mmCIF file of C-alpha atoms and ligand atoms in Angstrom:
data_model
loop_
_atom_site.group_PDB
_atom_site.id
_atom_site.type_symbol
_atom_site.label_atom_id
_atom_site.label_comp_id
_atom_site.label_asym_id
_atom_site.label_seq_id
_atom_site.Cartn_x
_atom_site.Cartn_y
_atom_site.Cartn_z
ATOM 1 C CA UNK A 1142 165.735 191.486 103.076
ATOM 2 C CA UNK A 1143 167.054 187.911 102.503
ATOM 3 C CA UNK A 1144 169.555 187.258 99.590
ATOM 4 C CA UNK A 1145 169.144 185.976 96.645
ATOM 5 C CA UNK A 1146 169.888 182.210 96.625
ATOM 6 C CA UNK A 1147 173.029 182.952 93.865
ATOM 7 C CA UNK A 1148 173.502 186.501 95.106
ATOM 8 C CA UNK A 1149 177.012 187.048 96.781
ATOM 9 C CA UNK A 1150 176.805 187.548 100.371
ATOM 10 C CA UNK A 1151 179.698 190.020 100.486
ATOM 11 C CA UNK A 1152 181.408 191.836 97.487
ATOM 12 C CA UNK A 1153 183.868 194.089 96.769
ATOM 13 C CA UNK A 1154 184.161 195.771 93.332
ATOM 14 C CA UNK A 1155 187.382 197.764 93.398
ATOM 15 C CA UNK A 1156 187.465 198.623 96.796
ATOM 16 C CA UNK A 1157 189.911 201.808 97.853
ATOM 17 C CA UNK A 1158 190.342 202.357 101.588
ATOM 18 C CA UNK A 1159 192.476 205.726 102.636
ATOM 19 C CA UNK A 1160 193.317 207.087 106.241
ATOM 20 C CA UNK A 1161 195.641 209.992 107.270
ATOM 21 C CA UNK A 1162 196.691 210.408 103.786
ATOM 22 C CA UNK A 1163 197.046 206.700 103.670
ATOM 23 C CA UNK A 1164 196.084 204.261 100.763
ATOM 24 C CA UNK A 1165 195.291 201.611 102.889
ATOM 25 C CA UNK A 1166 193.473 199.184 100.192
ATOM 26 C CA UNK A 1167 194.579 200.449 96.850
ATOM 27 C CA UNK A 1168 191.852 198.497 94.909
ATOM 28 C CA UNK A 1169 190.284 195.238 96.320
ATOM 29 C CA UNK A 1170 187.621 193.047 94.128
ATOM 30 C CA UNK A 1171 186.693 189.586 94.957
ATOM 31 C CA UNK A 1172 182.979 187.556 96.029
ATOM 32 C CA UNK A 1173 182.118 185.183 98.495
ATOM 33 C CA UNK A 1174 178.767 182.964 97.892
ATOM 34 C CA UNK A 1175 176.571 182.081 100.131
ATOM 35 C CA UNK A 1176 177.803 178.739 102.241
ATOM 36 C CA UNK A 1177 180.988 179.645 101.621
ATOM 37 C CA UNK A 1178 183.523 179.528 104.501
ATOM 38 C CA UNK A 1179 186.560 181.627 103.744
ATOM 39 C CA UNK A 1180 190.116 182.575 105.180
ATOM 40 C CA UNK A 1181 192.034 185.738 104.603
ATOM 41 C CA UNK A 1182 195.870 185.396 104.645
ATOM 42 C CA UNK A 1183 198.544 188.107 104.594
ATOM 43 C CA UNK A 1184 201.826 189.800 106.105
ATOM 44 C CA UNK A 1185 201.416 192.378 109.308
ATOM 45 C CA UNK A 1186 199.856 195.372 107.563
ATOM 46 C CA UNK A 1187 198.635 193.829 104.825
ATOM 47 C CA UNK A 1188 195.103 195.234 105.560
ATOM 48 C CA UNK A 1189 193.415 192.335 106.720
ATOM 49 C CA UNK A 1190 191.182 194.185 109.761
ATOM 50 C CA UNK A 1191 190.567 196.873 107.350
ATOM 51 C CA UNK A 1192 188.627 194.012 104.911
ATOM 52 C CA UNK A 1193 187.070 192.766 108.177
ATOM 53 C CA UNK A 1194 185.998 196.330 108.789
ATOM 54 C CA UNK A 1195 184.296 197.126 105.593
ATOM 55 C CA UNK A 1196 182.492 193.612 105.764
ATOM 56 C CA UNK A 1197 181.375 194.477 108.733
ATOM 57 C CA UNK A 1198 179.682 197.065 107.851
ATOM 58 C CA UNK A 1199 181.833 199.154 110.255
ATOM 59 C CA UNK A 1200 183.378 201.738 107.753
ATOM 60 C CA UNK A 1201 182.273 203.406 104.160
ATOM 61 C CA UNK A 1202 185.297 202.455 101.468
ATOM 62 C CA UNK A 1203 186.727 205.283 100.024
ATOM 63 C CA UNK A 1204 185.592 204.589 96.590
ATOM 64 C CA UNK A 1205 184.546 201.427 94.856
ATOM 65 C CA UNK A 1206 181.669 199.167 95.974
ATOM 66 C CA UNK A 1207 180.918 196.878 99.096
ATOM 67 C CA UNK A 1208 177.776 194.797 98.610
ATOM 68 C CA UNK A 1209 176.761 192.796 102.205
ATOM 69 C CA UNK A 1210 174.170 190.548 102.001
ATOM 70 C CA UNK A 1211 172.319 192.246 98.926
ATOM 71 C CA UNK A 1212 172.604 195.871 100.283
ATOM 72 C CA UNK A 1213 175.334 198.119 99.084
ATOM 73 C CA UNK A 1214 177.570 200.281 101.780
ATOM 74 C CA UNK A 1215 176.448 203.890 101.345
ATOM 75 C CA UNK A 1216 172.604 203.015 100.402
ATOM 76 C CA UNK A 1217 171.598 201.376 103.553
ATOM 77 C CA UNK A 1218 171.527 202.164 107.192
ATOM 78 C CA UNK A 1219 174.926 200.547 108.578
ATOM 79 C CA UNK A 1220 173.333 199.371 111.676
ATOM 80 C CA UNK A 1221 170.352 197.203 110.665
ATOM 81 C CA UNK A 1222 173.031 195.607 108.371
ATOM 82 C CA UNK A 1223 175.297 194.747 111.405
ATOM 83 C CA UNK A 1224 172.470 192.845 112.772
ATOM 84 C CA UNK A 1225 172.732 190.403 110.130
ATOM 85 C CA UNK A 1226 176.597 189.798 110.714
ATOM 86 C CA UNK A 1227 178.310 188.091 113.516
ATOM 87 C CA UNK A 1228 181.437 189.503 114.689
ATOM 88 C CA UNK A 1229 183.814 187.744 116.902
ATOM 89 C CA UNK A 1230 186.725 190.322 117.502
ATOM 90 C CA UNK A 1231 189.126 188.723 119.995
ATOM 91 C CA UNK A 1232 189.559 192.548 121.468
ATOM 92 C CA UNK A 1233 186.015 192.458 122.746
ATOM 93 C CA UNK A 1234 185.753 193.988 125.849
ATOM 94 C CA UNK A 1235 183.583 193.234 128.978
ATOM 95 C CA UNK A 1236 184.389 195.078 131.745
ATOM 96 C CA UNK A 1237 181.617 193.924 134.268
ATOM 97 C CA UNK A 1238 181.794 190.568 136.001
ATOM 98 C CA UNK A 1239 179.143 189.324 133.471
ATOM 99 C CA UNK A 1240 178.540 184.864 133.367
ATOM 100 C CA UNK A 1241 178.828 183.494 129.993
ATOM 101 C CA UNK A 1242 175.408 183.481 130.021
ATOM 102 C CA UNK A 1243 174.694 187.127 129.784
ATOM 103 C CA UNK A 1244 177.804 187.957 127.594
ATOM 104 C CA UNK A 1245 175.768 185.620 124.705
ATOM 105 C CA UNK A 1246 172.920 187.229 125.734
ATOM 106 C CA UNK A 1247 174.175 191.196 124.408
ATOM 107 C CA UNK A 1248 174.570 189.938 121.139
ATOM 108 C CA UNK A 1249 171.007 190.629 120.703
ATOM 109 C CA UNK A 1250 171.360 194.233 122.019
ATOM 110 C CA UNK A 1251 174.408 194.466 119.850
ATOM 111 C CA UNK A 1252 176.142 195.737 123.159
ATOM 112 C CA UNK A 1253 179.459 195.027 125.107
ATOM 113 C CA UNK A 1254 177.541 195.494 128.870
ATOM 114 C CA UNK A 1255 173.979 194.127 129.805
ATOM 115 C CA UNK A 1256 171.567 196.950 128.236
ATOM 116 C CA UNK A 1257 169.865 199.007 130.807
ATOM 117 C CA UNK A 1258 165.963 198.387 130.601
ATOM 118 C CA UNK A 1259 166.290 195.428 128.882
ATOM 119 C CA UNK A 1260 165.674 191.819 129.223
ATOM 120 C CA UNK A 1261 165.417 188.962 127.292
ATOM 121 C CA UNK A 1262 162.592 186.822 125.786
ATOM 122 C CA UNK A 1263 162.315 182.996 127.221
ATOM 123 C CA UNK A 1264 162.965 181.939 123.564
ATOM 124 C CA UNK A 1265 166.511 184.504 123.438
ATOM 125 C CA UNK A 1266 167.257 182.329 126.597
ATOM 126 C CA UNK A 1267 166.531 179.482 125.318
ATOM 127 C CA UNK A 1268 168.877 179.965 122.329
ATOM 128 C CA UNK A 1269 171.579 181.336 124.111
ATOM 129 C CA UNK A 1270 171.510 177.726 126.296
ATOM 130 C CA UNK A 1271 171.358 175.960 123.249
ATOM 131 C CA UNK A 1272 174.168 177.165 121.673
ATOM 132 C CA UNK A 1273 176.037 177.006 124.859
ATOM 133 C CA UNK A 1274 175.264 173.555 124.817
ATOM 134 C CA UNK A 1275 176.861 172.855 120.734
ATOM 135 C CA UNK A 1276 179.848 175.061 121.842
ATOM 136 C CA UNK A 1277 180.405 172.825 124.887
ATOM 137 C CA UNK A 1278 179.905 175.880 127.517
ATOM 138 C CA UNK A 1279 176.463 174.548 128.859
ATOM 139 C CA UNK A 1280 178.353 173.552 132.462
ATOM 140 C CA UNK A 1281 180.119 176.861 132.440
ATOM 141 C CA UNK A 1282 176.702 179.198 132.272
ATOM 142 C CA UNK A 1283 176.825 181.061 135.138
ATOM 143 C CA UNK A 1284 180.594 181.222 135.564
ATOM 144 C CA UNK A 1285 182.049 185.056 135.248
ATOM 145 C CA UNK A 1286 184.130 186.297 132.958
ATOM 146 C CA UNK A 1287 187.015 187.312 134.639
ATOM 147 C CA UNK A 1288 186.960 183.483 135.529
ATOM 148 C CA UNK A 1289 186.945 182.039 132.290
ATOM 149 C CA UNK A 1290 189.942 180.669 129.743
ATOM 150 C CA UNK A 1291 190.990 182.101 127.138
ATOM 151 C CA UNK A 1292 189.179 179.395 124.628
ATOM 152 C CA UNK A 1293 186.366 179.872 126.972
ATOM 153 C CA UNK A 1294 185.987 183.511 125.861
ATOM 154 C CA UNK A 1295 186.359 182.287 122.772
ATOM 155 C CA UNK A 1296 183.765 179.779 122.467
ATOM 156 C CA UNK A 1297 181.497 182.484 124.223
ATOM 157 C CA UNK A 1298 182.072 184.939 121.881
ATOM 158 C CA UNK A 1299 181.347 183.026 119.111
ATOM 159 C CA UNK A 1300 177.985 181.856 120.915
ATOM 160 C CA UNK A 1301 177.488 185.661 121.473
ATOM 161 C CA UNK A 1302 178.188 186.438 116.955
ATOM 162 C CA UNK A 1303 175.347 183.450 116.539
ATOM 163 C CA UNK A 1304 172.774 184.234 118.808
ATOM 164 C CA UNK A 1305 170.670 186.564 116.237
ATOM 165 C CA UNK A 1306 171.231 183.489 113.524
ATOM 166 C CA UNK A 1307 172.980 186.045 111.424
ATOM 167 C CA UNK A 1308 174.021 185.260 107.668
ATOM 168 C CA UNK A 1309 177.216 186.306 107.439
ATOM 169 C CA UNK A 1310 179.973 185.360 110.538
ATOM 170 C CA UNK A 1311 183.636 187.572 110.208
ATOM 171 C CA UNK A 1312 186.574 186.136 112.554
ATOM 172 C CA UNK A 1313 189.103 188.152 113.633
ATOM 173 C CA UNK A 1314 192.061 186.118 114.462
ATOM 174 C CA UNK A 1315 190.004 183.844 117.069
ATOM 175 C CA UNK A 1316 192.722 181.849 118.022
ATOM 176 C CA UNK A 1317 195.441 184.164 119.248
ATOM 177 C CA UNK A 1318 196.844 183.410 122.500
ATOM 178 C CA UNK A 1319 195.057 179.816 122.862
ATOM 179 C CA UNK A 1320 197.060 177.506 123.871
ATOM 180 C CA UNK A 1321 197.276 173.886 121.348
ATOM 181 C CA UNK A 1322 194.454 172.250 123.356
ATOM 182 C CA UNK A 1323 192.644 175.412 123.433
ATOM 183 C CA UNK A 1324 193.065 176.244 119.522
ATOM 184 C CA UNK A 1325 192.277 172.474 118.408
ATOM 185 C CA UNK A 1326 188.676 172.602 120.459
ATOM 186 C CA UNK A 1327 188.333 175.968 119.070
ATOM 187 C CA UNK A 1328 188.630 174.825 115.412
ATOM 188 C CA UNK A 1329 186.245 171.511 116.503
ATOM 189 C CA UNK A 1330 183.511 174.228 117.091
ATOM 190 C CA UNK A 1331 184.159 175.767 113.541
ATOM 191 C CA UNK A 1332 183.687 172.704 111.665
ATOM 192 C CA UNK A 1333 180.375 171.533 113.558
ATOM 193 C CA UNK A 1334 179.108 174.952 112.209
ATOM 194 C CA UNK A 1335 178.516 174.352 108.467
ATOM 195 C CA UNK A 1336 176.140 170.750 110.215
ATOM 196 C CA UNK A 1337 174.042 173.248 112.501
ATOM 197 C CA UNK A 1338 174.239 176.180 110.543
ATOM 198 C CA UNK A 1339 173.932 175.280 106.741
ATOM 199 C CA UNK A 1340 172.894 178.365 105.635
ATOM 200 C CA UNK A 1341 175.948 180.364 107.250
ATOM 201 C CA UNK A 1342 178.721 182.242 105.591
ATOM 202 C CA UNK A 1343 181.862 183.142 106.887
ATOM 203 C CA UNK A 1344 185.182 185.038 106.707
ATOM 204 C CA UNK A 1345 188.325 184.358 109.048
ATOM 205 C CA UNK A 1346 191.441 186.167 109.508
ATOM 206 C CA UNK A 1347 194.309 184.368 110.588
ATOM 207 C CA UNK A 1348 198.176 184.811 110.751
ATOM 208 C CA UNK A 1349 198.724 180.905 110.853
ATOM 209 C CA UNK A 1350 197.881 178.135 108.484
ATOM 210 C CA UNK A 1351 197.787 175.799 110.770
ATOM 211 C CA UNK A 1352 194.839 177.581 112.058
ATOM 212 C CA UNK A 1353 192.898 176.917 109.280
ATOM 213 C CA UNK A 1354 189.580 174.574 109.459
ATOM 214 C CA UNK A 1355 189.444 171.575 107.999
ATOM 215 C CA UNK A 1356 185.719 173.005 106.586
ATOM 216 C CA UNK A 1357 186.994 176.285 105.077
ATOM 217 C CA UNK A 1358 186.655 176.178 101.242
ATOM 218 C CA UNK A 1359 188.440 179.056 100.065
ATOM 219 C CA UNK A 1360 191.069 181.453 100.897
ATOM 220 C CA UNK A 1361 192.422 185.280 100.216
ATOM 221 C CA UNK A 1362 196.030 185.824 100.224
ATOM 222 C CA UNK A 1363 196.548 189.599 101.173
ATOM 223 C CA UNK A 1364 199.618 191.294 99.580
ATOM 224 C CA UNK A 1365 199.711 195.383 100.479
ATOM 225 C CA UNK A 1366 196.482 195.739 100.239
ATOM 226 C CA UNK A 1367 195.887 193.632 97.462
ATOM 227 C CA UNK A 1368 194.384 190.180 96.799
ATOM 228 C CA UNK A 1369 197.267 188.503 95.133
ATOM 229 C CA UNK A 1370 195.323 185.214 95.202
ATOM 230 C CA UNK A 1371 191.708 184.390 95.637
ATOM 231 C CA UNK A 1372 189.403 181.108 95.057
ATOM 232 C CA UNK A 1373 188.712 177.773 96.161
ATOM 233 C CA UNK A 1374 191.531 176.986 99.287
ATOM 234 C CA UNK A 1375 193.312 173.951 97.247
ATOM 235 C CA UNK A 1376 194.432 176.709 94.411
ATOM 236 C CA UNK A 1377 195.089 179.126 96.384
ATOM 237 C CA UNK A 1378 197.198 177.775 99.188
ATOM 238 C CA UNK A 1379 200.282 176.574 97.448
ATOM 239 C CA UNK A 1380 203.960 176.953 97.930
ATOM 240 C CA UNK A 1381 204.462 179.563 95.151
ATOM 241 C CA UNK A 1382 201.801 181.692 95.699
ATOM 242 C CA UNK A 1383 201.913 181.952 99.839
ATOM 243 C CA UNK A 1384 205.747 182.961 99.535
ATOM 244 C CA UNK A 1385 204.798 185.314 96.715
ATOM 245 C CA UNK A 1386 201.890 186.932 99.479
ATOM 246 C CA UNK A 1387 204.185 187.111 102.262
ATOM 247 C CA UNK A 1388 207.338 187.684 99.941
ATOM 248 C CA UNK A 1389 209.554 184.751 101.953
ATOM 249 C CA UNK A 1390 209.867 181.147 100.608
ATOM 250 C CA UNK A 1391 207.530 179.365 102.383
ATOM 251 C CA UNK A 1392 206.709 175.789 101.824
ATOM 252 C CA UNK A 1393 202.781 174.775 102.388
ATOM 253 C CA UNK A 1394 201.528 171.115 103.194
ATOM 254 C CA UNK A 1395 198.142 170.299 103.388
ATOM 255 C CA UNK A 1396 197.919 166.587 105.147
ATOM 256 C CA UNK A 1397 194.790 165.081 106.372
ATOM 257 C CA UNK A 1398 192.811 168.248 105.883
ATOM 258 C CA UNK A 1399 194.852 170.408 107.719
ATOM 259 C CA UNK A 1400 197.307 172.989 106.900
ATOM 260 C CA UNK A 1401 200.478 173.716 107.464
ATOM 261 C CA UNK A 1402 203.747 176.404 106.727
ATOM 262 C CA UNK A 1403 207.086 176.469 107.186
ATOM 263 C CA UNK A 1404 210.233 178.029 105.844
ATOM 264 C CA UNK A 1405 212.410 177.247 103.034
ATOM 265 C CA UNK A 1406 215.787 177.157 104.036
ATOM 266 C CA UNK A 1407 218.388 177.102 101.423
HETATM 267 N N1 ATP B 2477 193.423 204.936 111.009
HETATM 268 C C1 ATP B 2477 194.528 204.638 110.327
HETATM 269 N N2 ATP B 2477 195.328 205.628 109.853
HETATM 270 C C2 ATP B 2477 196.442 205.344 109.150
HETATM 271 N N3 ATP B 2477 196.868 204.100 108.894
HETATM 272 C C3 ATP B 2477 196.131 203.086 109.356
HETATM 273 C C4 ATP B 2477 194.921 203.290 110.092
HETATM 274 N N4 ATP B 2477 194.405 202.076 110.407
HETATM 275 C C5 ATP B 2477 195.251 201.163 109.893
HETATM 276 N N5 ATP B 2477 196.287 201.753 109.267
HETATM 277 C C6 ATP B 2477 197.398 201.101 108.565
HETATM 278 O O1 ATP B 2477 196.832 200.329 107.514
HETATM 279 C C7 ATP B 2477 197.582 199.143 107.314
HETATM 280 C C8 ATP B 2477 196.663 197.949 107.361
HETATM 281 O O2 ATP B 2477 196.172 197.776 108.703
HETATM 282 P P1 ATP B 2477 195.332 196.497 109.115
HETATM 283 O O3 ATP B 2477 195.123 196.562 110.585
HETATM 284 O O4 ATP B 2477 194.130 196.386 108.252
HETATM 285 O O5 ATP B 2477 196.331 195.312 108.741
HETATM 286 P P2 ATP B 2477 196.301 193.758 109.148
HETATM 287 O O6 ATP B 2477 196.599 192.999 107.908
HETATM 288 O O7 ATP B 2477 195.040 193.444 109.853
HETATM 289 O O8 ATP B 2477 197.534 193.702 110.135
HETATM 290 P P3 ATP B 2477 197.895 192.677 111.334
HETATM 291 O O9 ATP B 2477 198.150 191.349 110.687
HETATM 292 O O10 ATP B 2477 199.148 193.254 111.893
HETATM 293 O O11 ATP B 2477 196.751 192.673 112.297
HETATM 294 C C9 ATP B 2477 198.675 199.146 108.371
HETATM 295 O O12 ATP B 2477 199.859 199.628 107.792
HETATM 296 C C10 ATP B 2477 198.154 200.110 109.412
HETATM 297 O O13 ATP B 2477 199.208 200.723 110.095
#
């Protein structure tokens, strides 16, 4: 099923999430259109995973409502609903000596290894190489992974969430442990995204501002569980609001399209 053109791609309507007797998300409500390229801000803790989680279609919410491309959590099988979403978790784990290649190629298996008995079309290969290409790995195909950078990875992985053309892309703290160089090409490959992939949607976790996009739109500030602020980026990413999210005084810039924190010292 494709979404309605106005429909929201993913929506939560008073989300709870509890585990071991814990209220992880005590009530979480908020929309994100289709196009739309969204960050989620918020402390340690705050429950940022666990919204990644539920988006993903990886976990049932405890009560409330989680809509995902026009299906709703509960009345659909999970798992032809995760074919629809990329997921680039930094944690991904490939234990064989697999090239770059071959780790793009699982994200149409859905797998972590190369799936036994399978192999894949001409036109799978064909669009694994081309994204390759836009994510500046095409040189690199048949290198290992054991081999490769850290923003290598990286840039794999998120060739890996876009082979299937999904609709919705979730980004779990992509940048961590990239070096500057590393993070800036990292964000480069973000913002070509919305040119070859208009139709894309996505959500990104991040603990730094500076590791914001210049192409994200809007943002979620995460406070215990709760969205304290949510909405187009420019309202939502101010000096008042981030210190009231992260309860410190933090003062937020945003110069040439790019964001940036730092603290308030008195
Ligand atoms: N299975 C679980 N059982 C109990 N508590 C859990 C479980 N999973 C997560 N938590 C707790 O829920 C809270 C939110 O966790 P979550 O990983 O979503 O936060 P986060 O915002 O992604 O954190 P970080 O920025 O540190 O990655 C944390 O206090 C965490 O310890």
């Amino acid at each position: 099923m494709t979404t309605a053109p106005d429909a929201p791609v993913l929506s939560f309507e008073d989300v709870t999430f509890q585990r071991s007797g814990k209220l992880i998300l005590p009530g979480v409500t908020f929309a994100i259109g289709r196009g739309e390229h969204w960050v989620m801000l918020g402390a340690n803790g705050a429950g940022k995973s666990t919204i990644l989680g539920l988006a993903g279609g990886n976990a049932h919410p405890t009560s409330g409502a989680v809509g995902i491309l026009g299906d709703q959590v509960g009345r659909v099988e999970l798992r032809a609903l995760r074919e629809r979403i990329g997921h680039v978790d930094p944690r991904h784990l490939v234990r064989s000596p697999l090239t770059i290649e071959e780790v793009v190629l699982t994200g149409f298996t859905g797998t972590a290894e190369k799936m036994m008995r399978w192999a894949p079309e001409p036109s799978q290969v064909d669009r694994a190489r081309e994204l390759m290409d836009t994510l500046g790995l095409g040189a690199k195909r048949e290198s290992t992974w054991p081999t490769l950078s850290q923003g290598e990875r990286g840039r794999a992985l998120i060739a890996r969430a876009l082979v299937t053309d999904p609709e919705l892309l979730l980004l779990d703290e992509p940048t961590t442990g990239l070096d500057v160089a590393a993070r800036e090409q990292l964000m480069e490959t973000f913002e070509v995204l919305p040119g070859t992939h208009p139709g894309l949607t996505s959500l990104l976790v991040t603990h730094h501002l500076e590791e914001i996009p210049t192409t994200v739109t809007h943002a979620l500030l995460l406070r215990d569980g709760v969205p304290s602020a949510h909405g187009p980026i420019r309202d939502v990413l101010t000096t008042e609001a981030v210190s009231a999210a992260f309860d410190h005084p933090i003062a937020v810039r945003h110069e040439d399209g790019r964001w940036s924190a730092r603290s308030i010292r008195r």
